[in-house]
Amino acid sequence: MCFLSDPTKVQAYLKTIDEVIEKGPFKDDWESLSHYGIPDWYARAKFGLFVHWGVYSVPAFHNEWYSREMYQKGSRAYAHHRKTYGRNFGYKDFIPQFKAEHYDPKEWAELFAESGARYVTPVGEHHDGFKMYPSELCEWNAVNMGPKRDVYGELKKELTDRGIKYCSSSHRAEHYWFMNGGRDIPGSDVQDEKYREFYGPSVAKAKGDPSRRPEGSIVPSKAWLEDWLASTCELVDVNRPYTIYFDWWVRQHAFRPYMKKFLAYYYNRSREWGMEVCVFYKWDGVMYHCAVLDIERGQLAAINPRPWQNDTAIAKNSWGYTQGNDFKTPYELICNLIDVVSKNGCLMLNVGPKADGTICPEEAAVLREIGKWLQINGEAIYDTSPYKIFGEGPSNCGGSFHEKFSFTKKDFRFTYKPDALYVFALMPNQKNIYRLKTLGSKDDALNYQILGVSLLGRNCNVSFTQTNDYLELHAATDERFEMPVCFKISID
């Protein structure tokens, strides 16, 4: 069975991969890979963007898993698809409608710069198997079909011109089984061997598989693992991204030797290119200290000793654009950003453009509001490190898919630079008086000399009183704040 346009090209790529690893300083073993550190630029960046845009943006229904769920009997997408498009309309038939006719990479880059993002991660290939970059290995890509242009090559140039780092992501691992529901639908185009290269193996779960996860107990074949390795190395070679993000299934143990080869290849290539790169993984998909931990739609409950990443979306229900998206507020997302940064993390916030290449007004407005807030408070976010403690207050949580935004007037978060402690009040009160119990002198959290206190972005006097039991800050202003505010405590 052929998974790629030309299997001989895959084998040639695998040979190149081995040659690069043999010549480079990083070998495909965990000990060697653990010596590749986290880039300083990433640790300082704090805020980036994720972009989910692809063929799934055409139906714009429910979420970005439409290509799977339209073949899943009993799902909302299955019923919607039958009613709207009919039983003979396959996922491949959306590709000609993915025209990106209003796509303007300059407009995107300007908006992303306005948001304050330091890096941007467009999805290189999602679970549907459609590559958003030019590929010699697979003809099902955005240069050959759909937009018929190098959409992300164009975006990279615009981002680079604005000092924003271009990154990418691969979700190809899951493509091995992603559209397997089509195996159970008589006459489905998923079963048509003419489209096997696009639909992939579509391996079904074994009957009686007790796992509730969509992939069940499926184990990828050697052919697919080689396919994945070659495809992912091609992805980094095409546009030389500063980071690569992986979704969850690479944690399947069969990927281990191939992941080690990819990391060694990418890290060695980065040395050739003069770049400092990093890789994001979830659920122990990579050995600790060999890449950067990512928490999807969640947080950590405490400061992590190594920089990490939280990826979440502006929309609560989907990563891609849908007509029924339910959006988070700028306030919620700014609180999320502060919480993540206080624990040594970076936030990668997702937007989902429409199939025509435009970004919906709701998401654009959110990005601009975040940018306005960062214009005032950015010095307490960018280039900071965590303090001795991340903050105080009753609201805290940790784990993936566990987002919490109900902060109270007693919730504070801290960040630090060598001459300043920054204190964020996540829910400002009307009196602009804040008492922090963790910063009393008896607890050794703040025994530096306080030289003065200011409120970022406001020209008002801030008085302070420190006792054994608390530090009290009082901003002399009648202004009522709707967004989190930040006090800069100058220390020596």
Coordinates of C-alpha atoms in Angstrom, one line a residue:
M1 CA 0.0 0.0 0.0
C2 CA 1.3 3.4 -1.0
F3 CA 1.0 6.2 1.5
L4 CA 3.1 8.8 -0.3
S5 CA 3.4 9.9 -4.0
D6 CA 6.8 8.2 -4.5
P7 CA 8.0 5.7 -1.9
T8 CA 11.5 5.8 -3.4
K9 CA 11.7 9.5 -2.4
V10 CA 10.9 8.5 1.2
Q11 CA 13.7 6.0 1.2
A12 CA 16.1 8.6 -0.2
Y13 CA 15.0 11.1 2.5
L14 CA 15.6 8.4 5.2
K15 CA 19.1 8.0 3.8
T16 CA 19.7 11.8 4.0
I17 CA 18.4 11.8 7.6
D18 CA 20.9 9.2 8.6
E19 CA 23.8 11.0 6.9
V20 CA 22.9 14.3 8.7
I21 CA 22.8 12.5 12.0
E22 CA 26.1 10.8 11.4
K23 CA 27.9 14.0 10.6
G24 CA 26.2 16.2 13.2
P25 CA 26.9 16.7 16.9
F26 CA 23.5 15.3 18.0
K27 CA 22.8 11.6 17.8
D28 CA 19.5 9.8 17.9
D29 CA 19.7 8.8 21.6
W30 CA 18.2 10.5 24.6
E31 CA 21.5 11.3 26.3
S32 CA 22.8 13.2 23.3
L33 CA 19.5 15.0 22.7
S34 CA 19.3 16.1 26.3
H35 CA 22.2 18.4 25.7
Y36 CA 20.2 20.6 23.2
G37 CA 19.0 23.4 25.5
I38 CA 15.9 25.5 25.3
P39 CA 16.6 28.6 23.2
D40 CA 16.9 31.9 25.1
W41 CA 14.7 33.7 22.6
Y42 CA 11.9 31.2 23.3
A43 CA 12.2 31.6 27.1
R44 CA 11.9 35.3 26.7
A45 CA 9.1 35.4 24.1
K46 CA 6.2 34.5 26.5
F47 CA 3.5 35.1 23.8
G48 CA 3.0 33.5 20.5
L49 CA 0.2 32.5 18.1
F50 CA -1.1 29.2 16.7
V51 CA -3.0 29.2 13.3
H52 CA -5.4 26.4 12.4
W53 CA -6.3 26.9 8.7
G54 CA -6.9 24.2 6.1
V55 CA -9.5 22.2 4.2
Y56 CA -11.5 21.8 7.4
S57 CA -12.1 25.6 7.3
V58 CA -14.4 25.1 4.3
P59 CA -17.3 23.2 6.0
A60 CA -16.8 25.4 9.0
F61 CA -18.9 23.2 11.2
H62 CA -18.5 22.0 14.8
N63 CA -14.7 21.9 14.9
E64 CA -11.5 21.2 13.0
W65 CA -12.0 17.4 13.3
Y66 CA -14.7 17.6 10.6
S67 CA -12.6 15.3 8.3
R68 CA -12.9 12.5 10.9
E69 CA -16.4 13.2 12.3
M70 CA -18.1 13.4 8.9
Y71 CA -17.4 9.7 8.5
Q72 CA -18.4 8.8 12.1
K73 CA -22.0 7.5 12.2
G74 CA -24.0 9.2 14.9
S75 CA -21.9 12.4 15.1
R76 CA -23.2 15.9 14.6
A77 CA -20.9 16.3 11.6
Y78 CA -22.1 13.1 10.0
A79 CA -25.7 14.2 10.1
H80 CA -24.8 17.7 9.0
H81 CA -22.7 16.4 6.1
R82 CA -25.4 14.1 4.8
K83 CA -28.0 16.8 4.9
T84 CA -25.9 19.6 3.5
Y85 CA -23.6 17.8 0.9
G86 CA -25.1 14.4 0.4
R87 CA -23.6 10.9 0.8
N88 CA -21.4 11.0 -2.2
F89 CA -19.5 14.2 -1.3
G90 CA -16.2 13.2 0.3
Y91 CA -13.7 15.2 2.3
K92 CA -11.5 15.5 -0.8
D93 CA -14.3 17.3 -2.5
F94 CA -13.8 20.3 -0.2
I95 CA -10.3 21.0 -1.5
P96 CA -11.4 22.9 -4.7
Q97 CA -13.5 25.1 -2.4
F98 CA -10.4 26.0 -0.2
K99 CA -9.4 28.9 -2.4
A100 CA -8.0 31.4 0.0
E101 CA -9.1 34.0 -2.4
H102 CA -8.9 36.9 0.1
Y103 CA -5.7 35.7 1.8
D104 CA -3.2 38.5 2.4
P105 CA -0.1 37.4 4.4
K106 CA 0.8 41.1 5.0
E107 CA -2.5 41.7 6.7
W108 CA -2.0 38.6 8.8
A109 CA 1.5 39.6 9.8
E110 CA 0.4 43.2 10.7
L111 CA -2.4 41.9 12.9
F112 CA -0.1 39.4 14.6
A113 CA 2.5 42.0 15.2
E114 CA -0.3 44.3 16.7
S115 CA -1.2 41.5 19.1
G116 CA 2.3 41.5 20.6
A117 CA 3.1 37.9 19.5
R118 CA 6.8 37.1 19.3
Y119 CA 6.3 33.8 17.3
V120 CA 3.6 32.4 15.1
T121 CA 2.9 28.7 14.4
P122 CA 0.7 27.9 11.4
V123 CA -0.3 24.2 11.2
G124 CA 1.9 22.6 8.6
E125 CA -0.2 19.5 8.3
H126 CA -3.2 18.6 10.3
H127 CA -4.8 15.2 11.0
D128 CA -6.6 15.4 7.6
G129 CA -3.3 14.8 5.7
F130 CA -3.4 18.0 3.6
K131 CA -0.1 19.7 3.6
M132 CA -0.1 23.5 3.8
Y133 CA 3.4 23.7 2.3
P134 CA 5.1 22.6 -1.0
S135 CA 6.0 18.9 -0.8
E136 CA 8.0 16.7 -3.1
L137 CA 6.7 13.6 -1.2
C138 CA 3.0 14.1 -1.5
E139 CA 0.9 15.9 -4.2
W140 CA -1.9 16.7 -1.8
N141 CA -0.7 20.1 -0.7
A142 CA -1.7 23.7 -0.9
V143 CA 0.7 24.6 -3.8
N144 CA -0.8 21.9 -6.1
M145 CA -4.4 22.2 -5.0
G146 CA -6.8 24.5 -3.2
P147 CA -5.1 27.9 -2.9
K148 CA -2.4 26.8 -5.3
R149 CA 0.2 29.0 -3.7
D150 CA 2.9 28.7 -1.0
V151 CA 0.7 30.4 1.6
Y152 CA 3.1 29.9 4.5
G153 CA 6.2 30.7 2.6
E154 CA 4.6 34.1 1.9
L155 CA 3.6 34.5 5.5
K156 CA 7.1 33.6 6.7
K157 CA 8.6 36.5 4.8
E158 CA 6.1 39.0 6.2
L159 CA 6.6 37.7 9.7
T160 CA 10.4 37.8 9.4
D161 CA 10.3 41.4 8.1
R162 CA 8.5 42.3 11.4
G163 CA 10.9 40.4 13.7
I164 CA 8.4 37.6 14.4
K165 CA 9.7 34.0 14.4
Y166 CA 8.0 31.6 12.0
C167 CA 7.2 28.2 13.4
S168 CA 5.2 25.2 12.3
S169 CA 3.4 22.1 13.6
S170 CA 2.9 18.5 12.5
H171 CA -0.2 16.5 13.3
R172 CA 0.5 13.8 10.7
A173 CA 1.0 11.0 13.1
E174 CA -2.8 10.7 13.8
H175 CA -3.6 10.6 10.1
Y176 CA -2.8 6.9 10.2
W177 CA -6.3 6.2 11.7
F178 CA -8.0 9.6 11.6
M179 CA -10.6 8.9 8.9
N180 CA -11.2 5.3 9.8
G181 CA -15.0 5.8 10.1
G182 CA -15.1 5.7 6.3
R183 CA -14.2 2.1 6.5
D184 CA -17.7 1.4 7.9
I185 CA -19.6 3.4 5.3
P186 CA -20.5 1.5 2.1
G187 CA -19.2 3.3 -0.9
S188 CA -17.2 5.8 1.1
D189 CA -14.4 7.5 -0.8
V190 CA -12.1 6.6 2.1
Q191 CA -12.2 3.1 0.8
D192 CA -11.3 4.1 -2.8
E193 CA -7.7 3.2 -3.5
K194 CA -7.4 6.1 -5.9
Y195 CA -7.4 8.4 -2.9
R196 CA -5.3 6.3 -0.6
E197 CA -2.5 8.7 -0.7
F198 CA -4.7 11.4 0.7
Y199 CA -6.9 9.4 3.1
G200 CA -3.9 7.4 4.4
P201 CA -4.3 3.9 5.9
S202 CA -7.4 4.9 7.9
V203 CA -6.7 1.9 10.1
A204 CA -9.7 1.0 12.2
K205 CA -9.8 0.0 15.9
A206 CA -10.0 -3.7 16.6
K207 CA -13.5 -4.9 17.4
G208 CA -14.0 -4.9 21.1
D209 CA -11.1 -2.5 21.8
P210 CA -11.9 -1.2 25.3
S211 CA -10.0 2.1 24.9
R212 CA -12.2 5.2 24.8
R213 CA -9.5 7.1 23.0
P214 CA -10.1 7.6 19.2
E215 CA -7.0 5.7 18.3
G216 CA -7.7 2.9 20.7
S217 CA -4.9 0.3 20.8
I218 CA -3.8 0.9 17.2
V219 CA 0.0 0.5 16.6
P220 CA 1.5 2.3 13.5
S221 CA 3.3 0.2 10.9
K222 CA 6.9 0.5 10.0
A223 CA 5.9 1.9 6.6
W224 CA 3.9 4.6 8.3
L225 CA 6.6 5.5 10.8
E226 CA 9.1 5.9 7.9
D227 CA 6.5 8.0 6.1
W228 CA 6.0 10.2 9.2
L229 CA 9.7 10.7 9.7
A230 CA 10.4 11.6 6.1
S231 CA 7.4 13.9 5.9
T232 CA 8.3 15.7 9.2
C233 CA 11.9 16.2 8.1
E234 CA 10.7 17.6 4.8
L235 CA 8.4 20.0 6.7
V236 CA 11.4 21.5 8.6
D237 CA 13.5 21.6 5.5
V238 CA 11.0 23.5 3.4
N239 CA 10.5 26.6 5.6
R240 CA 13.1 26.2 8.3
P241 CA 10.7 26.9 11.2
Y242 CA 12.1 28.0 14.6
T243 CA 9.9 25.5 16.4
I244 CA 7.9 22.3 15.7
Y245 CA 4.8 21.4 17.6
F246 CA 3.6 17.8 17.8
D247 CA 0.2 16.5 18.8
W248 CA -0.4 13.7 21.2
W249 CA -0.1 10.4 19.3
V250 CA 3.7 10.6 18.9
R251 CA 3.7 9.3 22.5
Q252 CA 2.8 5.9 21.1
H253 CA 5.9 3.9 21.9
A254 CA 6.4 2.7 18.3
F255 CA 7.3 6.3 17.4
R256 CA 10.2 6.4 19.9
P257 CA 13.2 5.5 17.6
Y258 CA 11.7 7.7 14.8
M259 CA 11.2 10.7 17.1
K260 CA 14.8 10.4 18.3
K261 CA 15.9 10.5 14.6
F262 CA 13.7 13.5 13.9
L263 CA 15.1 15.4 16.9
A264 CA 18.7 14.7 16.0
Y265 CA 18.0 15.7 12.4
Y266 CA 16.2 18.9 13.3
Y267 CA 18.8 19.9 15.9
N268 CA 21.7 19.2 13.6
R269 CA 20.0 21.1 10.7
S270 CA 19.5 24.0 13.0
R271 CA 23.2 24.2 13.6
E272 CA 23.8 24.2 9.9
W273 CA 21.2 27.0 9.5
G274 CA 22.5 29.1 12.4
M275 CA 19.2 28.9 14.2
E276 CA 18.2 28.1 17.7
V277 CA 15.1 25.8 17.5
C278 CA 12.9 23.9 19.8
V279 CA 10.3 21.1 19.7
F280 CA 7.0 20.9 21.7
Y281 CA 5.6 17.6 22.9
K282 CA 2.7 16.4 25.1
W283 CA 2.0 13.5 27.4
D284 CA 5.7 12.3 27.6
G285 CA 5.9 12.1 23.8
V286 CA 9.6 13.1 24.2
M287 CA 12.0 12.3 27.0
Y288 CA 12.3 15.0 29.7
H289 CA 15.0 17.6 29.0
C290 CA 15.1 16.7 25.3
A291 CA 12.4 19.2 24.2
V292 CA 9.7 21.6 25.6
L293 CA 6.6 20.4 27.5
D294 CA 3.3 21.6 26.1
I295 CA 0.0 21.6 28.0
E296 CA -3.1 21.8 25.8
R297 CA -6.0 23.9 27.0
G298 CA -4.7 23.9 30.5
Q299 CA -2.1 25.2 33.0
L300 CA 0.5 24.0 35.5
A301 CA -0.3 24.3 39.1
A302 CA 3.2 25.5 40.1
I303 CA 6.4 27.0 38.7
N304 CA 8.1 24.6 36.3
P305 CA 11.9 24.5 36.5
R306 CA 12.2 24.6 32.7
P307 CA 10.3 26.9 30.3
W308 CA 7.1 25.2 29.0
Q309 CA 4.1 26.1 26.8
N310 CA 0.4 26.3 27.1
D311 CA -1.5 26.2 23.8
T312 CA -5.1 27.2 23.8
A313 CA -7.5 28.8 21.4
I314 CA -9.6 32.0 21.3
A315 CA -12.6 29.8 20.5
K316 CA -13.8 27.5 23.3
N317 CA -15.2 24.8 21.0
S318 CA -12.8 24.6 18.1
W319 CA -9.3 25.3 16.9
G320 CA -10.4 25.9 13.3
Y321 CA -13.0 28.5 12.2
T322 CA -16.7 27.4 12.4
Q323 CA -19.8 29.5 12.0
G324 CA -20.8 28.7 15.6
N325 CA -17.6 29.4 17.4
D326 CA -17.9 30.5 21.1
F327 CA -15.1 33.0 21.8
K328 CA -13.3 33.7 25.1
T329 CA -13.0 37.3 26.2
P330 CA -9.7 39.3 26.1
Y331 CA -9.9 39.5 29.9
E332 CA -10.0 35.7 30.2
L333 CA -7.1 35.2 27.8
I334 CA -4.9 37.9 29.4
C335 CA -5.5 36.3 32.8
N336 CA -4.4 33.0 31.2
L337 CA -1.3 34.6 29.8
I338 CA -0.3 36.1 33.2
D339 CA -0.9 32.8 35.0
V340 CA 1.2 30.9 32.5
V341 CA 4.1 33.4 32.5
S342 CA 4.2 33.5 36.3
K343 CA 4.9 29.7 36.2
N344 CA 7.8 30.0 33.7
G345 CA 5.6 29.3 30.6
C346 CA 4.8 30.8 27.3
L347 CA 1.2 31.1 25.9
M348 CA 0.6 30.1 22.3
L349 CA -2.9 31.4 21.4
N350 CA -4.7 30.0 18.4
V351 CA -6.7 31.8 15.7
G352 CA -8.8 30.0 13.1
P353 CA -9.0 31.9 9.8
K354 CA -11.8 31.3 7.3
A355 CA -11.4 29.3 4.1
D356 CA -11.2 32.5 2.1
G357 CA -8.1 33.6 4.1
T358 CA -9.7 36.2 6.3
I359 CA -9.6 36.3 10.0
C360 CA -13.0 36.8 11.6
P361 CA -13.7 40.1 13.3
E362 CA -14.2 38.6 16.7
E363 CA -10.8 37.0 16.8
A364 CA -9.1 40.0 15.3
A365 CA -10.7 42.2 18.0
V366 CA -9.4 39.9 20.7
L367 CA -5.8 40.0 19.3
R368 CA -5.9 43.8 19.2
E369 CA -7.1 44.0 22.8
I370 CA -4.3 41.8 24.0
G371 CA -1.9 43.9 22.0
K372 CA -3.2 47.1 23.6
W373 CA -2.8 45.5 27.1
L374 CA 0.7 44.4 26.3
Q375 CA 1.7 47.8 25.1
I376 CA 1.1 48.9 28.7
N377 CA 2.2 45.8 30.6
G378 CA 4.6 44.1 28.3
E379 CA 7.7 44.9 30.4
A380 CA 6.2 42.6 33.1
I381 CA 5.6 39.8 30.6
Y382 CA 8.4 39.7 28.0
D383 CA 12.0 38.8 29.1
T384 CA 10.8 38.0 32.6
S385 CA 11.4 35.0 34.8
P386 CA 9.3 33.5 37.6
Y387 CA 9.7 34.8 41.1
K388 CA 10.2 32.7 44.2
I389 CA 6.5 32.0 44.2
F390 CA 4.1 32.4 41.3
G391 CA 1.6 34.4 43.3
E392 CA -1.2 33.9 45.7
G393 CA -5.0 33.5 45.9
P394 CA -7.7 30.8 45.9
S395 CA -7.8 30.2 42.2
N396 CA -5.3 27.8 40.8
C397 CA -5.4 24.6 38.7
G398 CA -3.2 22.3 36.7
G399 CA -3.4 19.8 33.9
S400 CA -4.4 19.5 30.3
F401 CA -8.0 20.3 29.2
H402 CA -8.6 22.1 32.5
E403 CA -8.9 25.8 31.9
K404 CA -9.9 28.0 34.7
F405 CA -10.8 31.7 34.4
S406 CA -12.9 32.5 37.5
F407 CA -10.2 34.6 39.2
T408 CA -11.2 36.6 42.3
K409 CA -10.1 39.9 43.8
K410 CA -7.7 37.9 46.0
D411 CA -5.8 36.4 43.1
F412 CA -2.4 37.8 42.2
R413 CA 0.5 36.6 40.0
F414 CA 4.1 37.6 40.1
T415 CA 6.9 37.9 37.5
Y416 CA 10.5 39.1 38.0
K417 CA 13.5 40.9 36.6
P418 CA 16.7 41.5 38.5
D419 CA 15.6 45.0 39.7
A420 CA 11.9 44.5 39.9
L421 CA 9.1 42.4 41.2
Y422 CA 5.9 42.7 39.1
V423 CA 2.6 42.1 40.8
F424 CA -0.5 41.5 38.7
A425 CA -4.0 42.0 40.3
L426 CA -6.1 39.6 38.1
M427 CA -9.4 41.2 39.2
P428 CA -8.9 44.8 40.1
N429 CA -11.0 46.2 42.9
Q430 CA -12.8 49.6 42.9
K431 CA -10.7 51.0 45.7
N432 CA -7.4 50.1 44.0
I433 CA -6.0 48.9 47.4
Y434 CA -4.4 45.5 47.4
R435 CA -3.2 43.4 50.3
L436 CA -0.8 40.6 49.6
K437 CA -0.3 38.2 52.4
T438 CA 2.6 36.2 50.8
L439 CA 4.8 39.4 50.6
G440 CA 4.8 40.2 54.3
S441 CA 8.4 40.4 55.7
K442 CA 8.1 37.4 58.0
D443 CA 7.7 34.9 55.1
D444 CA 11.0 35.7 53.3
A445 CA 9.3 36.2 50.0
L446 CA 10.1 39.9 49.8
N447 CA 12.9 41.1 52.1
Y448 CA 14.6 43.2 49.5
Q449 CA 14.6 47.0 50.0
I450 CA 11.6 48.5 48.3
L451 CA 12.8 51.6 46.4
G452 CA 9.3 52.5 45.1
V453 CA 6.1 51.2 43.5
S454 CA 4.4 52.3 40.3
L455 CA 1.4 51.2 38.4
L456 CA 2.3 50.4 34.8
G457 CA 0.8 52.7 32.2
R458 CA -0.6 55.1 34.8
N459 CA 0.9 58.3 36.1
C460 CA -0.4 58.0 39.7
N461 CA 1.2 57.8 43.1
V462 CA 1.4 54.3 44.6
S463 CA 2.0 54.1 48.3
F464 CA 3.0 50.9 50.1
T465 CA 3.1 49.5 53.6
Q466 CA 4.9 46.3 54.5
T467 CA 4.4 44.5 57.8
N468 CA 5.2 41.1 59.0
D469 CA 1.9 39.8 57.7
Y470 CA 1.3 41.6 54.4
L471 CA 2.3 44.1 51.8
E472 CA -0.4 46.7 51.0
L473 CA -0.4 48.7 47.7
H474 CA -2.6 51.7 47.2
A475 CA -2.9 53.4 43.8
A476 CA -4.1 56.9 44.1
T477 CA -6.5 56.9 41.3
D478 CA -10.3 56.7 40.9
E479 CA -10.0 54.8 37.6
R480 CA -11.9 51.5 37.4
F481 CA -10.0 48.8 35.6
E482 CA -11.6 46.1 33.5
M483 CA -8.4 44.3 32.7
P484 CA -5.7 43.0 35.1
V485 CA -3.3 45.7 36.3
C486 CA 0.4 45.4 37.2
F487 CA 2.4 47.0 39.9
K488 CA 6.1 47.4 39.5
I489 CA 8.0 47.1 42.8
S490 CA 11.5 48.4 42.3
I491 CA 13.9 46.5 44.6
D492 CA 17.5 46.4 45.7

